Each structure stands twice: as C-alpha cells, then as structure tokens.
Amino acid sequence: MRVRNLPGVDRPVITGLLPLAFEARVVMGPMSVDDIGWYLVADADQREPDFVEGWVAAGAAPDPLLSSTGRIDEQSPYAASMDQTGNAEQGPIEIDEGAHAVRWIALDPERTRCSFAVSFTPAGSSDAIPAIRATIGTGIDRGTLQPQSFAALNLSGPVFASVTSDCAWALVIVRIAPGASRESSPSASP
C-alpha cells in the first residue's frame, strides 16, 4: 500500500510501501476521488516506514486494503469525523474543555466548483453558529479552523455539526493537547 500526500492515484507518494499488517490510525474519510475511497491515516506502527500522516486507498471487497483491528483507541485525539457528498448532520458531539480544531478537505466531483459550509448548534439551542465557508474550485481544497478560531465560537458540551455542501468532503474535529504544536505533514492543511 502506498501513502500519498493527497487523495488520488496521481498524487505524490510520501513514503515507501507499507508492510503487511501495518497499523495506522484513521483520521478522516473516506474521501471519494475518481470513484476510489481514500482515508487520511496517521502512523500507529513501530515498524518502518515512519510517516506523520498521509492518504491511502481503501480498496474494495473481497480484498480491501484497509481493515479494522477491532480495537478502540482510547488515546485518539479525534472527537468526531464526518464524510459525505452533499449535506450531512452529526451529533451530539462532545466538545470537552481544551483547544479544538476542525480539519477539512473537499472537492467537486465534476471538477467545476462547489460550496462547503460548516456550522455548529449547541444541544438545546436552535441557533446555528457558522464556522467554515469555502468555495471549492476544480481541484482538491483543504483547510483548518484553527484552535483560536474554534475557541471564539464559544462551544462546549454536546453540539451538533451541520455541513451544507454540494461537494465531496471529509472533516475531523481534533482535540489539541495542551502545549502541543502541530507537526508538519505533507498532507496537513495550513
């Protein structure tokens, strides 16, 4: 299996071939690019090759390239992950104390242009709080709602996430460890 810097078979490979039974932590996905599902994964294996994160193709039955270990990662920094082509809602998502960020990726399957918007609604409220708005061009666009911007939304406790979009997209809400700095990664968004 090859790890790429963005989803797509024509994207640069960022590390050597992964050995059989290599373990990775799924960050977000699948993101459909040219009818192939792609997952952003982080290295969770002590063996070579070492990488921070990258995109891998999921494969298809009866021979999937990715399969679940069946274990729950209690140390996961991810509060929630969503993916869809079109609109979606998810919740409640527990936003605990501390810093959070929202990482996202989107593309127009028809390669013309599409729109992508994310809002959050605190449980028990009917007032949606807009968080992300983007127009996606002919390529793959990605971004990060930084922790200071997420903090300005003043969200805590259970919230519902709503995505209004005509794009193919994936996003993840990440808990940022105190004092942590985000490692540079070829697949990381600015």
mmCIF file of C-alpha atoms in Angstrom:
data_model
loop_
_atom_site.group_PDB
_atom_site.id
_atom_site.type_symbol
_atom_site.label_atom_id
_atom_site.label_comp_id
_atom_site.label_asym_id
_atom_site.label_seq_id
_atom_site.Cartn_x
_atom_site.Cartn_y
_atom_site.Cartn_z
ATOM 1 C CA MET A 1 0.000 0.000 0.000
ATOM 2 C CA ARG A 2 1.270 3.476 -0.880
ATOM 3 C CA VAL A 3 0.812 6.577 1.277
ATOM 4 C CA ARG A 4 0.164 9.771 -0.702
ATOM 5 C CA ASN A 5 0.172 13.464 0.185
ATOM 6 C CA LEU A 6 -3.424 13.932 -1.079
ATOM 7 C CA PRO A 7 -6.147 11.503 -2.160
ATOM 8 C CA GLY A 8 -5.739 10.326 -5.757
ATOM 9 C CA VAL A 9 -3.642 7.832 -7.702
ATOM 10 C CA ASP A 10 -1.849 10.689 -9.478
ATOM 11 C CA ARG A 11 -0.683 12.321 -6.211
ATOM 12 C CA PRO A 12 2.930 12.057 -4.963
ATOM 13 C CA VAL A 13 3.856 9.091 -2.760
ATOM 14 C CA ILE A 14 5.304 10.293 0.567
ATOM 15 C CA THR A 15 6.733 7.057 1.979
ATOM 16 C CA GLY A 16 7.811 3.566 0.980
ATOM 17 C CA LEU A 17 5.380 0.687 0.656
ATOM 18 C CA LEU A 18 3.705 -0.251 3.916
ATOM 19 C CA PRO A 19 4.332 -3.851 5.026
ATOM 20 C CA LEU A 20 1.503 -6.342 5.521
ATOM 21 C CA ALA A 21 -0.485 -5.847 8.739
ATOM 22 C CA PHE A 22 0.920 -2.315 9.166
ATOM 23 C CA GLU A 23 -1.214 -0.429 11.703
ATOM 24 C CA ALA A 24 -2.439 3.099 11.088
ATOM 25 C CA ARG A 25 -4.931 5.340 12.876
ATOM 26 C CA VAL A 26 -7.730 6.595 10.629
ATOM 27 C CA VAL A 27 -8.031 10.379 10.909
ATOM 28 C CA MET A 28 -10.841 11.018 8.420
ATOM 29 C CA GLY A 29 -12.508 9.646 5.341
ATOM 30 C CA PRO A 30 -13.352 8.074 3.114
ATOM 31 C CA MET A 31 -12.961 10.878 0.605
ATOM 32 C CA SER A 32 -14.088 9.775 -2.852
ATOM 33 C CA VAL A 33 -11.685 10.785 -5.628
ATOM 34 C CA ASP A 34 -12.220 9.302 -9.092
ATOM 35 C CA ASP A 35 -14.508 6.596 -7.637
ATOM 36 C CA ILE A 36 -11.888 5.422 -5.111
ATOM 37 C CA GLY A 37 -12.351 5.883 -1.362
ATOM 38 C CA TRP A 38 -9.339 7.456 0.379
ATOM 39 C CA TYR A 39 -8.585 7.707 4.101
ATOM 40 C CA LEU A 40 -6.248 10.100 5.868
ATOM 41 C CA VAL A 41 -4.239 7.898 8.232
ATOM 42 C CA ALA A 42 -1.588 8.539 10.879
ATOM 43 C CA ASP A 43 1.319 6.183 11.540
ATOM 44 C CA ALA A 44 0.493 3.966 14.546
ATOM 45 C CA ASP A 45 3.085 1.240 13.901
ATOM 46 C CA GLN A 46 6.595 0.974 15.365
ATOM 47 C CA ARG A 47 7.938 -0.527 12.135
ATOM 48 C CA GLU A 48 9.373 1.317 9.158
ATOM 49 C CA PRO A 49 8.464 3.285 7.189
ATOM 50 C CA ASP A 50 7.855 6.213 9.514
ATOM 51 C CA PHE A 51 5.497 8.984 8.449
ATOM 52 C CA VAL A 52 3.275 11.501 10.223
ATOM 53 C CA GLU A 53 0.150 11.076 8.115
ATOM 54 C CA GLY A 54 -0.982 10.589 4.541
ATOM 55 C CA TRP A 55 -3.767 9.306 2.298
ATOM 56 C CA VAL A 56 -4.307 5.618 1.436
ATOM 57 C CA ALA A 57 -6.821 3.940 -0.859
ATOM 58 C CA ALA A 58 -9.386 1.813 0.957
ATOM 59 C CA GLY A 59 -9.604 -0.920 -1.672
ATOM 60 C CA ALA A 60 -12.772 -2.909 -2.209
ATOM 61 C CA ALA A 61 -14.281 -6.226 -1.178
ATOM 62 C CA PRO A 62 -13.306 -9.019 -1.340
ATOM 63 C CA ASP A 63 -9.732 -7.696 -0.945
ATOM 64 C CA PRO A 64 -9.855 -4.413 0.998
ATOM 65 C CA LEU A 65 -6.555 -2.626 1.571
ATOM 66 C CA LEU A 66 -7.739 -1.392 4.985
ATOM 67 C CA SER A 67 -9.396 -3.403 7.717
ATOM 68 C CA SER A 68 -10.314 -2.703 11.316
ATOM 69 C CA THR A 69 -8.234 -4.058 14.184
ATOM 70 C CA GLY A 70 -11.411 -4.180 16.264
ATOM 71 C CA ARG A 71 -9.715 -2.142 18.994
ATOM 72 C CA ILE A 72 -10.897 1.234 20.268
ATOM 73 C CA ASP A 73 -8.085 3.772 20.535
ATOM 74 C CA GLU A 74 -8.638 5.407 23.921
ATOM 75 C CA GLN A 75 -5.800 7.879 23.206
ATOM 76 C CA SER A 76 -7.361 9.159 19.988
ATOM 77 C CA PRO A 77 -7.331 12.958 19.737
ATOM 78 C CA TYR A 78 -10.330 12.928 17.388
ATOM 79 C CA ALA A 79 -13.705 13.990 18.808
ATOM 80 C CA ALA A 80 -15.623 13.260 15.584
ATOM 81 C CA SER A 81 -15.123 12.574 11.910
ATOM 82 C CA MET A 82 -17.626 13.072 9.093
ATOM 83 C CA ASP A 83 -17.644 12.453 5.342
ATOM 84 C CA GLN A 84 -20.248 12.768 2.615
ATOM 85 C CA THR A 85 -21.033 14.013 -0.845
ATOM 86 C CA GLY A 86 -23.668 16.656 -0.155
ATOM 87 C CA ASN A 87 -25.295 17.774 3.097
ATOM 88 C CA ALA A 88 -24.873 15.982 6.427
ATOM 89 C CA GLU A 89 -25.525 16.352 10.143
ATOM 90 C CA GLN A 90 -23.949 14.598 13.095
ATOM 91 C CA GLY A 91 -24.314 14.794 16.824
ATOM 92 C CA PRO A 92 -24.298 15.123 19.604
ATOM 93 C CA ILE A 93 -20.513 15.576 19.566
ATOM 94 C CA GLU A 94 -18.964 16.192 22.967
ATOM 95 C CA ILE A 95 -16.720 19.268 22.958
ATOM 96 C CA ASP A 96 -14.817 18.983 26.203
ATOM 97 C CA GLU A 97 -12.532 21.549 27.812
ATOM 98 C CA GLY A 98 -9.366 22.460 25.974
ATOM 99 C CA ALA A 99 -8.441 23.514 22.475
ATOM 100 C CA HIS A 100 -10.039 22.028 19.365
ATOM 101 C CA ALA A 101 -9.539 22.447 15.621
ATOM 102 C CA VAL A 102 -11.523 21.360 12.573
ATOM 103 C CA ARG A 103 -9.557 19.968 9.624
ATOM 104 C CA TRP A 104 -11.392 19.524 6.325
ATOM 105 C CA ILE A 105 -10.884 18.553 2.700
ATOM 106 C CA ALA A 106 -13.306 18.957 -0.210
ATOM 107 C CA LEU A 107 -13.564 18.645 -3.975
ATOM 108 C CA ASP A 108 -16.191 18.979 -6.652
ATOM 109 C CA PRO A 109 -16.620 15.505 -8.198
ATOM 110 C CA GLU A 110 -17.492 17.207 -11.503
ATOM 111 C CA ARG A 111 -14.401 19.456 -11.235
ATOM 112 C CA THR A 112 -16.304 22.695 -11.869
ATOM 113 C CA ARG A 113 -16.918 24.339 -8.481
ATOM 114 C CA CYS A 114 -18.921 23.678 -5.350
ATOM 115 C CA SER A 115 -19.589 25.216 -1.943
ATOM 116 C CA PHE A 116 -18.761 23.909 1.526
ATOM 117 C CA ALA A 117 -20.110 25.323 4.809
ATOM 118 C CA VAL A 118 -19.945 24.004 8.376
ATOM 119 C CA SER A 119 -21.967 25.226 11.349
ATOM 120 C CA PHE A 120 -22.383 24.031 14.928
ATOM 121 C CA THR A 121 -25.509 24.139 17.074
ATOM 122 C CA PRO A 122 -25.238 23.666 20.841
ATOM 123 C CA ALA A 123 -27.612 20.986 22.180
ATOM 124 C CA GLY A 124 -30.868 22.566 23.310
ATOM 125 C CA SER A 125 -30.439 25.579 21.026
ATOM 126 C CA SER A 126 -31.871 26.325 17.608
ATOM 127 C CA ASP A 127 -29.188 28.886 16.756
ATOM 128 C CA ALA A 128 -26.580 27.528 14.344
ATOM 129 C CA ILE A 129 -23.124 29.113 14.643
ATOM 130 C CA PRO A 130 -21.372 29.406 11.250
ATOM 131 C CA ALA A 131 -17.769 28.157 11.417
ATOM 132 C CA ILE A 132 -16.440 27.483 7.892
ATOM 133 C CA ARG A 133 -17.440 28.763 4.446
ATOM 134 C CA ALA A 134 -15.473 27.930 1.313
ATOM 135 C CA THR A 135 -15.881 27.831 -2.436
ATOM 136 C CA ILE A 136 -14.074 24.845 -3.893
ATOM 137 C CA GLY A 137 -12.590 25.198 -7.376
ATOM 138 C CA THR A 138 -11.529 22.488 -9.804
ATOM 139 C CA GLY A 139 -9.005 20.782 -7.517
ATOM 140 C CA ILE A 140 -8.830 19.425 -4.000
ATOM 141 C CA ASP A 141 -9.051 22.160 -1.357
ATOM 142 C CA ARG A 142 -8.364 21.735 2.345
ATOM 143 C CA GLY A 143 -8.225 23.880 5.399
ATOM 144 C CA THR A 144 -8.149 24.083 9.164
ATOM 145 C CA LEU A 145 -10.354 26.041 11.521
ATOM 146 C CA GLN A 146 -7.545 26.862 13.950
ATOM 147 C CA PRO A 147 -7.943 26.398 17.732
ATOM 148 C CA GLN A 148 -8.175 30.145 18.422
ATOM 149 C CA SER A 149 -10.985 30.474 15.851
ATOM 150 C CA PHE A 150 -12.748 27.397 17.237
ATOM 151 C CA ALA A 151 -12.459 28.879 20.750
ATOM 152 C CA ALA A 152 -14.087 32.102 19.503
ATOM 153 C CA LEU A 153 -17.213 30.072 18.657
ATOM 154 C CA ASN A 154 -17.609 29.518 22.426
ATOM 155 C CA LEU A 155 -18.726 25.901 22.053
ATOM 156 C CA SER A 156 -18.657 23.350 24.863
ATOM 157 C CA GLY A 157 -20.633 20.316 25.853
ATOM 158 C CA PRO A 158 -22.782 18.477 23.322
ATOM 159 C CA VAL A 159 -23.070 20.120 19.891
ATOM 160 C CA PHE A 160 -24.485 19.158 16.523
ATOM 161 C CA ALA A 161 -22.414 19.667 13.361
ATOM 162 C CA SER A 162 -24.144 20.552 10.089
ATOM 163 C CA VAL A 163 -22.475 20.604 6.686
ATOM 164 C CA THR A 164 -24.228 22.278 3.773
ATOM 165 C CA SER A 165 -22.409 21.365 0.591
ATOM 166 C CA ASP A 166 -22.610 20.107 -2.962
ATOM 167 C CA CYS A 167 -19.000 18.839 -2.717
ATOM 168 C CA ALA A 168 -17.438 15.514 -1.778
ATOM 169 C CA TRP A 169 -15.820 16.225 1.590
ATOM 170 C CA ALA A 170 -14.445 14.889 4.866
ATOM 171 C CA LEU A 171 -13.699 16.614 8.163
ATOM 172 C CA VAL A 172 -12.382 15.803 11.599
ATOM 173 C CA ILE A 173 -12.720 17.641 14.920
ATOM 174 C CA VAL A 174 -9.390 17.327 16.724
ATOM 175 C CA ARG A 175 -8.687 17.786 20.434
ATOM 176 C CA ILE A 176 -5.370 19.649 20.757
ATOM 177 C CA ALA A 177 -3.211 18.506 23.676
ATOM 178 C CA PRO A 178 -2.099 21.349 25.980
ATOM 179 C CA GLY A 179 1.239 22.737 24.805
ATOM 180 C CA ALA A 180 1.183 20.615 21.645
ATOM 181 C CA SER A 181 2.353 22.045 18.367
ATOM 182 C CA ARG A 182 1.083 20.525 15.178
ATOM 183 C CA GLU A 183 3.777 18.529 13.391
ATOM 184 C CA SER A 184 4.396 19.478 9.818
ATOM 185 C CA SER A 185 2.976 16.952 7.394
ATOM 186 C CA PRO A 186 2.742 16.911 3.614
ATOM 187 C CA SER A 187 -0.980 16.242 3.964
ATOM 188 C CA ALA A 188 -1.561 18.862 6.635
ATOM 189 C CA SER A 189 -3.601 21.879 5.761
ATOM 190 C CA PRO A 190 -2.360 25.378 6.529
#
